Amino acid sequence: MPLSPDRPVTLAAITGAHGVTGEVRVKLFGEGVAALKRYHAFNAGTLTLEKLKDDGKGGAIARFAEVADRTAAEKLRGTALTVPRSAMPPLADGEYYHADLLGLPAVSLSGEALGTCIAVENYGAGDVLEIERPAQEDGKRRRFMVPMTPSAVTAWDAEKLVIAAAFAED
């Protein structure tokens, strides 16, 4: 199913309270503090960002207008910070957001259904797509991984991913 423009996209998650005045620690999933700073409202407007700073450890410290003390901050532990897909910056040709690939059907060059993209991982050498095949007769769902490279994923759009035969494992 293609990503709707209003579908929430997770950019970070609150990992706990920081101090006693309502600040929270944030784990970033994007390109750092600067990328998160371009947004002021999260979770359909329920959290309004007042302050955001780098924590020096790859995360951030944030203050939200709606969070007045440590108790309120602790209650947010585990909360994903989302924005609508339509609020994200446009992409150049050949670029993609991981969220745009999740849920896309994967097909072979001949159009045969291979499965659905269920995850996008990055182990340091580039993005890798995890494709889940349809359930087999035994009820098991098999998965395979495909590097997000032009030789493996020959094309993609809002409707599907096209996977080269050499990368479509049985």
Coordinates of N, CA, C and O in Angstrom, one line a residue:
M1 N 0.8 -1.2 0.0 CA 0.0 0.0 0.0 C 0.9 1.2 0.0 O 1.8 1.4 0.9
P2 N 0.7 2.1 -0.9 CA 1.5 3.3 -1.0 C 1.3 4.2 0.3 O 0.3 4.2 0.9
L3 N 2.3 4.9 0.6 CA 2.3 5.8 1.8 C 1.4 7.0 1.6 O 1.6 7.7 0.6
S4 N 0.4 7.2 2.4 CA -0.5 8.4 2.3 C 0.3 9.6 2.8 O 1.1 9.5 3.7
P5 N -0.1 10.8 2.3 CA 0.7 12.0 2.7 C 0.4 12.3 4.2 O 1.2 13.1 4.8
D6 N -0.7 11.8 4.8 CA -1.0 12.1 6.2 C -0.5 11.0 7.1 O -0.7 11.1 8.3
R7 N 0.1 9.9 6.6 CA 0.5 8.8 7.5 C 1.6 9.3 8.3 O 2.6 10.0 7.9
P8 N 1.6 9.0 9.6 CA 2.7 9.5 10.5 C 4.0 8.7 10.2 O 4.0 7.5 10.0
V9 N 5.1 9.5 10.2 CA 6.4 8.9 10.0 C 7.2 9.2 11.3 O 7.3 10.3 11.8
T10 N 7.8 8.1 11.9 CA 8.5 8.2 13.1 C 9.9 8.8 12.9 O 10.6 8.2 12.1
L11 N 10.2 9.9 13.6 CA 11.6 10.5 13.4 C 12.5 10.3 14.6 O 13.7 10.4 14.5
A12 N 11.9 10.0 15.8 CA 12.6 9.9 17.0 C 11.7 9.2 18.1 O 10.6 9.0 17.8
A13 N 12.3 8.9 19.2 CA 11.6 8.3 20.3 C 12.1 8.8 21.6 O 13.3 9.1 21.8
I14 N 11.2 9.0 22.6 CA 11.6 9.5 23.9 C 12.0 8.3 24.7 O 11.3 7.3 24.8
T15 N 13.2 8.4 25.3 CA 13.8 7.3 26.0 C 13.7 7.5 27.5 O 14.0 6.6 28.3
G16 N 13.3 8.7 28.0 CA 13.2 8.9 29.4 C 13.3 10.4 29.8 O 13.5 11.2 28.9
A17 N 13.2 10.6 31.1 CA 13.3 12.0 31.6 C 14.7 12.4 31.7 O 15.6 11.6 31.8
H18 N 14.9 13.8 31.6 CA 16.3 14.3 31.8 C 16.1 15.5 32.8 O 15.5 16.5 32.4
G19 N 16.6 15.3 34.0 CA 16.5 16.3 35.0 C 15.1 16.4 35.6 O 14.3 15.4 35.5
V20 N 14.8 17.5 36.3 CA 13.6 17.5 37.1 C 12.6 18.5 36.5 O 11.5 18.7 37.0
T21 N 12.9 19.2 35.4 CA 12.1 20.3 34.9 C 11.2 19.9 33.7 O 10.6 20.7 33.1
G22 N 11.2 18.6 33.4 CA 10.3 18.2 32.3 C 11.0 17.9 31.0 O 10.4 17.5 30.0
E23 N 12.3 18.0 30.9 CA 13.0 17.7 29.7 C 13.1 16.2 29.5 O 13.0 15.4 30.5
V24 N 13.2 15.8 28.2 CA 13.3 14.3 27.9 C 14.5 14.0 27.1 O 15.0 14.9 26.3
R25 N 15.0 12.8 27.2 CA 16.1 12.3 26.3 C 15.4 11.7 25.1 O 14.4 11.1 25.2
V26 N 16.0 11.9 24.0 CA 15.4 11.5 22.7 C 16.4 10.7 21.9 O 17.6 11.1 21.7
K27 N 16.0 9.6 21.4 CA 16.8 8.8 20.4 C 16.4 9.2 19.0 O 15.2 9.2 18.7
L28 N 17.3 9.6 18.2 CA 17.1 10.1 16.9 C 17.2 9.0 15.8 O 18.1 8.2 15.9
F29 N 16.2 9.0 14.9 CA 16.3 8.0 13.8 C 16.7 8.6 12.5 O 16.9 7.9 11.5
G30 N 16.8 9.9 12.4 CA 17.1 10.6 11.2 C 18.5 11.0 11.1 O 19.4 10.4 11.6
E31 N 18.7 12.2 10.6 CA 20.0 12.8 10.3 C 20.5 13.7 11.4 O 21.3 14.6 11.1
G32 N 20.0 13.5 12.6 CA 20.6 14.3 13.7 C 19.6 15.4 14.2 O 18.5 15.5 13.7
V33 N 20.1 16.2 15.1 CA 19.3 17.2 15.8 C 18.8 18.2 14.7 O 17.7 18.7 14.8
A34 N 19.7 18.7 13.8 CA 19.2 19.7 12.8 C 18.0 19.2 12.0 O 17.1 20.0 11.8
A35 N 18.0 18.0 11.7 CA 16.8 17.5 10.9 C 15.6 17.5 11.7 O 14.5 17.8 11.2
L36 N 15.7 17.2 13.0 CA 14.5 17.2 13.9 C 14.0 18.6 14.2 O 12.8 18.8 14.4
K37 N 14.9 19.5 14.2 CA 14.6 20.9 14.6 C 13.7 21.6 13.6 O 13.0 22.6 13.9
R38 N 13.6 21.0 12.3 CA 12.7 21.7 11.4 C 11.2 21.5 11.7 O 10.4 22.1 11.0
Y39 N 10.9 20.6 12.6 CA 9.5 20.4 13.0 C 9.3 21.0 14.4 O 10.1 20.9 15.3
H40 N 8.1 21.5 14.5 CA 7.7 22.1 15.8 C 6.6 21.4 16.5 O 6.5 21.4 17.7
A41 N 5.8 20.6 15.8 CA 4.7 19.8 16.4 C 4.9 18.4 16.0 O 5.2 18.0 14.9
F42 N 4.6 17.5 17.0 CA 4.7 16.1 16.8 C 3.5 15.4 17.2 O 2.7 16.0 18.0
N43 N 3.3 14.2 16.8 CA 2.2 13.3 17.2 C 0.8 14.1 17.0 O 0.1 14.2 18.0
A44 N 0.6 14.5 15.8 CA -0.7 15.2 15.4 C -0.9 16.4 16.3 O -2.1 16.7 16.7
G45 N 0.1 17.1 16.7 CA 0.0 18.4 17.4 C -0.1 18.2 18.9 O -0.3 19.2 19.6
T46 N 0.0 17.0 19.4 CA -0.1 16.8 20.9 C 1.2 17.2 21.6 O 1.1 17.4 22.8
L47 N 2.3 17.3 20.9 CA 3.6 17.7 21.6 C 4.2 18.8 20.7 O 4.4 18.7 19.5
T48 N 4.4 20.0 21.4 CA 5.0 21.2 20.8 C 6.4 21.4 21.3 O 6.6 21.6 22.4
L49 N 7.3 21.3 20.3 CA 8.7 21.4 20.7 C 9.1 22.9 21.0 O 8.8 23.8 20.3
E50 N 9.7 23.1 22.2 CA 10.1 24.4 22.7 C 11.6 24.5 22.5 O 12.1 25.6 22.2
K51 N 12.3 23.4 22.8 CA 13.8 23.5 22.8 C 14.3 22.1 22.4 O 13.8 21.1 22.8
L52 N 15.4 22.1 21.7 CA 16.1 20.8 21.3 C 17.6 21.1 21.2 O 18.0 22.0 20.6
K53 N 18.4 20.2 21.9 CA 19.8 20.4 21.8 C 20.4 19.0 21.7 O 19.9 18.0 22.2
D54 N 21.6 19.0 21.1 CA 22.4 17.7 21.0 C 22.9 17.3 22.4 O 23.3 18.1 23.2
D55 N 22.8 16.0 22.7 CA 23.3 15.5 24.0 C 24.7 15.1 24.0 O 25.3 14.7 25.0
G56 N 25.4 15.2 22.8 CA 26.8 14.9 22.7 C 27.0 13.4 22.6 O 28.2 12.9 22.6
K57 N 26.0 12.6 22.6 CA 26.1 11.1 22.5 C 25.3 10.5 21.4 O 25.0 9.3 21.4
G58 N 24.9 11.3 20.4 CA 24.2 10.8 19.3 C 22.7 11.0 19.4 O 21.9 10.6 18.5
G59 N 22.2 11.5 20.5 CA 20.8 11.7 20.8 C 20.6 13.2 21.0 O 21.3 14.1 20.6
A60 N 19.5 13.5 21.7 CA 19.1 14.9 22.0 C 18.4 15.0 23.3 O 17.9 14.0 23.8
I61 N 18.3 16.2 23.8 CA 17.5 16.6 24.9 C 16.5 17.6 24.4 O 16.8 18.5 23.7
A62 N 15.2 17.3 24.7 CA 14.1 18.1 24.2 C 13.2 18.6 25.4 O 13.1 18.0 26.4
R63 N 12.6 19.8 25.1 CA 11.6 20.3 26.0 C 10.3 20.5 25.2 O 10.4 21.1 24.1
F64 N 9.2 20.0 25.7 CA 7.9 20.2 25.0 C 7.0 21.0 25.9 O 7.0 20.9 27.1
A65 N 6.2 21.9 25.3 CA 5.4 22.8 26.0 C 4.4 22.1 27.0 O 4.1 22.6 28.0
E66 N 4.0 20.9 26.6 CA 3.0 20.2 27.3 C 3.6 19.4 28.5 O 2.8 18.8 29.3
V67 N 4.9 19.4 28.7 CA 5.5 18.6 29.7 C 6.1 19.5 30.8 O 7.1 20.2 30.5
A68 N 5.5 19.6 32.0 CA 5.9 20.5 33.0 C 6.9 20.0 34.0 O 7.6 20.8 34.7
D69 N 7.0 18.7 34.2 CA 7.9 18.2 35.3 C 8.4 16.8 35.0 O 8.0 16.2 34.0
R70 N 9.2 16.3 35.8 CA 9.9 15.0 35.6 C 8.8 13.9 35.5 O 8.9 12.9 34.8
T71 N 7.8 13.9 36.4 CA 6.7 12.9 36.4 C 6.1 12.8 35.0 O 5.9 11.7 34.4
A72 N 5.7 14.0 34.4 CA 5.1 14.0 33.1 C 6.1 13.5 32.0 O 5.7 12.8 31.1
A73 N 7.4 13.9 32.2 CA 8.4 13.4 31.3 C 8.6 11.9 31.3 O 8.7 11.3 30.3
E74 N 8.6 11.3 32.5 CA 8.7 9.9 32.6 C 7.6 9.1 32.0 O 7.7 8.0 31.4
K75 N 6.4 9.7 32.0 CA 5.2 9.1 31.4 C 5.3 9.0 29.9 O 4.7 8.2 29.2
L76 N 6.2 9.8 29.3 CA 6.4 9.8 27.8 C 7.5 8.8 27.4 O 7.7 8.6 26.2
R77 N 8.1 8.1 28.3 CA 9.1 7.1 27.9 C 8.5 6.1 26.9 O 7.5 5.6 27.1
G78 N 9.2 5.9 25.8 CA 8.8 5.0 24.8 C 7.9 5.6 23.7 O 7.5 5.0 22.8
T79 N 7.6 6.9 23.9 CA 6.7 7.6 22.9 C 7.5 7.9 21.6 O 8.5 8.5 21.7
A80 N 6.9 7.4 20.5 CA 7.5 7.8 19.2 C 7.1 9.2 18.9 O 6.0 9.6 19.1
L81 N 8.0 9.9 18.3 CA 7.8 11.3 17.8 C 7.5 11.2 16.3 O 8.4 10.9 15.5
T82 N 6.3 11.6 15.9 CA 5.9 11.4 14.5 C 5.5 12.8 13.9 O 5.1 13.7 14.6
V83 N 5.7 12.8 12.6 CA 5.1 14.0 11.8 C 4.4 13.3 10.6 O 4.7 12.2 10.2
P84 N 3.5 14.1 10.0 CA 2.9 13.5 8.8 C 3.9 13.5 7.6 O 4.7 14.4 7.5
R85 N 3.8 12.5 6.8 CA 4.7 12.4 5.6 C 4.7 13.6 4.8 O 5.8 14.1 4.3
S86 N 3.6 14.3 4.7 CA 3.5 15.5 3.9 C 4.3 16.7 4.4 O 4.7 17.6 3.7
A87 N 4.7 16.6 5.7 CA 5.5 17.7 6.3 C 7.0 17.5 6.1 O 7.8 18.4 6.3
M88 N 7.4 16.4 5.5 CA 8.8 16.1 5.3 C 9.3 16.7 4.0 O 8.5 16.9 3.1
P89 N 10.5 17.1 3.9 CA 11.1 17.8 2.7 C 11.0 16.9 1.5 O 11.1 15.7 1.6
P90 N 10.8 17.5 0.3 CA 10.8 16.7 -0.9 C 12.1 16.1 -1.2 O 13.2 16.6 -0.7
L91 N 12.1 15.1 -2.0 CA 13.4 14.3 -2.2 C 13.8 14.6 -3.7 O 13.0 14.8 -4.6
A92 N 15.1 14.5 -3.9 CA 15.7 14.5 -5.2 C 15.5 13.2 -5.9 O 15.2 12.2 -5.2
D93 N 15.6 13.1 -7.2 CA 15.6 11.8 -7.9 C 16.5 10.8 -7.3 O 17.7 11.2 -7.1
G94 N 16.1 9.6 -7.2 CA 16.9 8.6 -6.6 C 17.0 8.5 -5.1 O 17.5 7.6 -4.6
E95 N 16.4 9.5 -4.4 CA 16.4 9.4 -3.0 C 15.1 8.9 -2.5 O 14.1 8.9 -3.3
Y96 N 15.0 8.4 -1.3 CA 13.8 7.8 -0.7 C 13.9 8.0 0.8 O 14.9 8.1 1.4
Y97 N 12.7 8.0 1.4 CA 12.6 7.8 2.9 C 12.3 6.4 3.1 O 11.5 5.7 2.4
H98 N 12.9 5.8 4.2 CA 12.6 4.4 4.5 C 11.1 4.2 4.6 O 10.6 3.1 4.2
A99 N 10.4 5.1 5.2 CA 9.0 4.9 5.4 C 8.2 4.8 4.1 O 7.2 4.1 4.1
D100 N 8.8 5.3 3.0 CA 8.1 5.2 1.7 C 8.3 3.8 1.1 O 7.5 3.4 0.3
L101 N 9.3 3.0 1.6 CA 9.5 1.7 1.1 C 8.8 0.6 1.9 O 8.4 -0.4 1.3
L102 N 8.5 0.9 3.1 CA 7.8 -0.1 4.0 C 6.4 -0.4 3.5 O 5.7 0.6 3.2
G103 N 6.1 -1.6 3.3 CA 4.8 -2.0 2.9 C 4.6 -2.1 1.4 O 3.6 -2.6 0.9
L104 N 5.6 -1.7 0.6 CA 5.6 -1.8 -0.8 C 5.7 -3.3 -1.3 O 6.5 -4.1 -0.7
P105 N 4.9 -3.7 -2.3 CA 5.1 -5.0 -2.8 C 6.4 -5.1 -3.6 O 6.8 -4.1 -4.3
A106 N 7.0 -6.2 -3.5 CA 8.3 -6.5 -4.3 C 7.9 -7.5 -5.4 O 7.2 -8.5 -5.2
V107 N 8.3 -7.1 -6.6 CA 8.1 -8.0 -7.8 C 9.4 -8.2 -8.5 O 10.3 -7.5 -8.4
S108 N 9.3 -9.3 -9.3 CA 10.5 -9.6 -10.2 C 10.5 -8.8 -11.4 O 9.5 -8.1 -11.7
L109 N 11.5 -8.8 -12.2 CA 11.6 -8.1 -13.5 C 10.4 -8.5 -14.4 O 9.9 -7.6 -15.2
S110 N 9.9 -9.7 -14.3 CA 8.8 -10.1 -15.1 C 7.4 -9.8 -14.5 O 6.4 -10.1 -15.1
G111 N 7.4 -9.2 -13.3 CA 6.2 -8.9 -12.6 C 5.6 -9.9 -11.6 O 4.6 -9.7 -11.1
E112 N 6.4 -11.0 -11.4 CA 5.9 -12.0 -10.5 C 6.0 -11.4 -9.0 O 7.0 -10.8 -8.7
A113 N 5.0 -11.6 -8.2 CA 5.0 -11.2 -6.8 C 6.0 -11.9 -6.0 O 6.1 -13.2 -6.0
L114 N 6.9 -11.2 -5.3 CA 7.9 -11.8 -4.5 C 7.6 -11.7 -3.0 O 8.1 -12.5 -2.2
G115 N 6.9 -10.7 -2.6 CA 6.6 -10.4 -1.2 C 6.4 -9.0 -1.0 O 6.1 -8.2 -1.9
T116 N 6.6 -8.6 0.3 CA 6.4 -7.2 0.7 C 7.6 -6.7 1.5 O 8.1 -7.5 2.3
C117 N 8.0 -5.5 1.4 CA 9.1 -4.9 2.1 C 8.6 -4.7 3.6 O 7.6 -3.9 3.8
I118 N 9.2 -5.3 4.5 CA 8.8 -5.2 5.9 C 9.8 -4.4 6.8 O 9.5 -4.0 7.9
A119 N 11.0 -4.2 6.3 CA 12.0 -3.5 7.0 C 13.1 -2.9 6.1 O 13.3 -3.5 5.0
V120 N 13.7 -1.8 6.6 CA 14.9 -1.3 5.9 C 15.9 -1.2 7.0 O 15.7 -0.5 8.0
E121 N 17.0 -1.9 6.8 CA 18.1 -1.9 7.8 C 19.3 -1.2 7.1 O 19.5 -1.1 5.9
N122 N 20.3 -0.8 8.0 CA 21.5 -0.3 7.5 C 22.6 -0.7 8.5 O 22.6 -0.3 9.6
Y123 N 23.5 -1.6 8.0 CA 24.5 -2.2 8.9 C 25.9 -1.5 8.6 O 26.9 -2.0 9.0
G124 N 25.8 -0.4 7.9 CA 27.0 0.4 7.7 C 27.5 0.5 6.3 O 28.2 1.4 5.9
A125 N 27.1 -0.4 5.4 CA 27.5 -0.4 4.0 C 26.4 0.0 3.1 O 26.5 -0.1 1.9
G126 N 25.3 0.5 3.6 CA 24.1 0.9 2.8 C 22.9 0.2 3.3 O 22.9 -0.7 4.1
D127 N 21.8 0.7 2.7 CA 20.5 0.2 3.1 C 20.2 -1.2 2.5 O 20.7 -1.5 1.4
V128 N 19.6 -2.0 3.3 CA 19.2 -3.4 3.0 C 17.7 -3.6 3.2 O 17.2 -3.3 4.3
L129 N 17.0 -4.0 2.2 CA 15.5 -4.3 2.4 C 15.3 -5.7 2.8 O 15.9 -6.6 2.3
E130 N 14.4 -5.8 3.7 CA 13.9 -7.2 4.1 C 12.6 -7.4 3.5 O 11.6 -6.6 3.7
I131 N 12.5 -8.5 2.7 CA 11.3 -8.8 1.9 C 10.7 -10.1 2.6 O 11.4 -11.1 2.7
E132 N 9.4 -10.0 2.9 CA 8.7 -11.2 3.4 C 7.9 -11.8 2.3 O 7.0 -11.1 1.7
R133 N 8.1 -13.1 2.0 CA 7.3 -13.8 1.0 C 5.9 -14.1 1.6 O 5.7 -14.1 2.8
P134 N 5.0 -14.3 0.7 CA 3.6 -14.8 1.1 C 3.7 -16.1 1.9 O 4.7 -16.8 1.7
A135 N 2.8 -16.3 2.8 CA 2.8 -17.6 3.6 C 2.8 -18.8 2.7 O 2.2 -18.8 1.6
Q136 N 3.6 -19.8 3.1 CA 3.7 -21.0 2.3 C 2.6 -22.0 2.8 O 1.8 -21.7 3.7
E137 N 2.5 -23.2 2.2 CA 1.5 -24.1 2.6 C 1.6 -24.6 4.0 O 0.6 -24.9 4.7
D138 N 2.9 -24.5 4.5 CA 3.1 -24.9 5.9 C 2.8 -23.8 6.9 O 2.9 -23.9 8.1
G139 N 2.3 -22.6 6.3 CA 2.0 -21.5 7.2 C 3.1 -20.6 7.5 O 3.0 -19.5 8.0
K140 N 4.3 -21.0 7.1 CA 5.5 -20.2 7.5 C 5.7 -19.1 6.4 O 5.4 -19.3 5.3
R141 N 6.2 -18.0 6.9 CA 6.6 -16.9 6.0 C 8.1 -16.8 5.9 O 8.7 -16.7 6.9
R142 N 8.6 -16.9 4.8 CA 10.0 -16.8 4.6 C 10.4 -15.4 4.2 O 9.6 -14.6 3.6
R143 N 11.6 -15.0 4.5 CA 12.1 -13.7 4.3 C 13.5 -13.7 3.6 O 14.2 -14.7 3.7
F144 N 13.8 -12.7 2.8 CA 15.1 -12.6 2.2 C 15.5 -11.1 2.2 O 14.6 -10.2 2.4
M145 N 16.8 -10.8 2.1 CA 17.3 -9.5 2.2 C 17.9 -9.1 0.8 O 18.5 -9.9 0.2
V146 N 17.7 -7.8 0.5 CA 18.2 -7.3 -0.8 C 18.8 -6.0 -0.6 O 18.3 -5.1 0.1
P147 N 20.1 -5.8 -1.1 CA 20.7 -4.5 -0.9 C 20.0 -3.4 -1.8 O 19.5 -3.7 -2.9
M148 N 19.8 -2.2 -1.3 CA 19.2 -1.2 -2.0 C 20.2 -0.5 -2.9 O 20.6 0.6 -2.7
T149 N 20.5 -1.3 -4.0 CA 21.5 -0.9 -5.0 C 20.8 -1.0 -6.4 O 19.9 -1.8 -6.5
P150 N 21.3 -0.3 -7.4 CA 20.7 -0.3 -8.7 C 20.7 -1.8 -9.3 O 19.8 -2.1 -10.1
S151 N 21.7 -2.5 -9.0 CA 21.8 -3.9 -9.6 C 20.8 -4.8 -8.9 O 20.4 -5.8 -9.5
A152 N 20.4 -4.6 -7.7 CA 19.5 -5.5 -7.0 C 18.0 -5.0 -7.1 O 17.1 -5.7 -7.4
V153 N 17.8 -3.7 -6.8 CA 16.5 -3.1 -6.9 C 16.6 -2.2 -8.1 O 17.1 -1.1 -8.1
T154 N 16.1 -2.7 -9.2 CA 16.3 -2.1 -10.5 C 15.4 -0.9 -10.7 O 15.7 0.0 -11.5
A155 N 14.3 -0.8 -10.0 CA 13.4 0.3 -10.0 C 12.5 0.3 -8.8 O 12.2 -0.7 -8.2
W156 N 12.0 1.5 -8.4 CA 11.0 1.6 -7.4 C 10.2 2.8 -7.6 O 10.7 3.8 -8.2
D157 N 8.9 2.8 -7.1 CA 8.1 4.0 -7.1 C 7.1 3.8 -6.0 O 7.3 3.0 -5.1
A158 N 6.1 4.6 -6.0 CA 5.1 4.6 -4.9 C 4.2 3.3 -4.9 O 3.5 3.1 -3.9
E159 N 4.4 2.5 -5.9 CA 3.5 1.3 -6.1 C 4.2 0.0 -5.8 O 3.6 -1.0 -5.5
K160 N 5.6 0.0 -6.1 CA 6.3 -1.3 -6.0 C 7.8 -1.2 -6.1 O 8.3 -0.1 -6.5
L161 N 8.5 -2.3 -5.7 CA 9.9 -2.4 -5.8 C 10.1 -3.5 -6.9 O 9.5 -4.5 -6.8
V162 N 11.1 -3.3 -7.8 CA 11.4 -4.3 -8.8 C 12.8 -4.9 -8.4 O 13.8 -4.2 -8.4
I163 N 12.8 -6.2 -8.2 CA 14.0 -6.9 -7.7 C 14.6 -7.8 -8.8 O 13.8 -8.5 -9.4
A164 N 15.9 -7.7 -9.0 CA 16.5 -8.5 -10.0 C 16.5 -9.9 -9.6 O 16.6 -10.2 -8.4
A165 N 16.4 -10.9 -10.5 CA 16.3 -12.3 -10.3 C 17.4 -12.8 -9.4 O 17.2 -13.7 -8.5
A166 N 18.6 -12.4 -9.6 CA 19.8 -12.9 -8.8 C 19.6 -12.6 -7.3 O 20.3 -13.2 -6.5
F167 N 18.8 -11.6 -6.9 CA 18.6 -11.2 -5.5 C 17.3 -11.7 -4.9 O 17.1 -11.5 -3.7
A168 N 16.5 -12.4 -5.7 CA 15.2 -12.9 -5.2 C 15.3 -14.3 -4.8 O 15.1 -15.2 -5.6
E169 N 15.8 -14.5 -3.6 CA 16.0 -15.9 -3.1 C 14.8 -16.7 -3.0 O 13.7 -16.2 -2.8
D170 N 15.0 -18.0 -3.2 CA 13.8 -18.9 -3.1 C 13.7 -19.4 -1.6 O 14.6 -19.5 -0.9

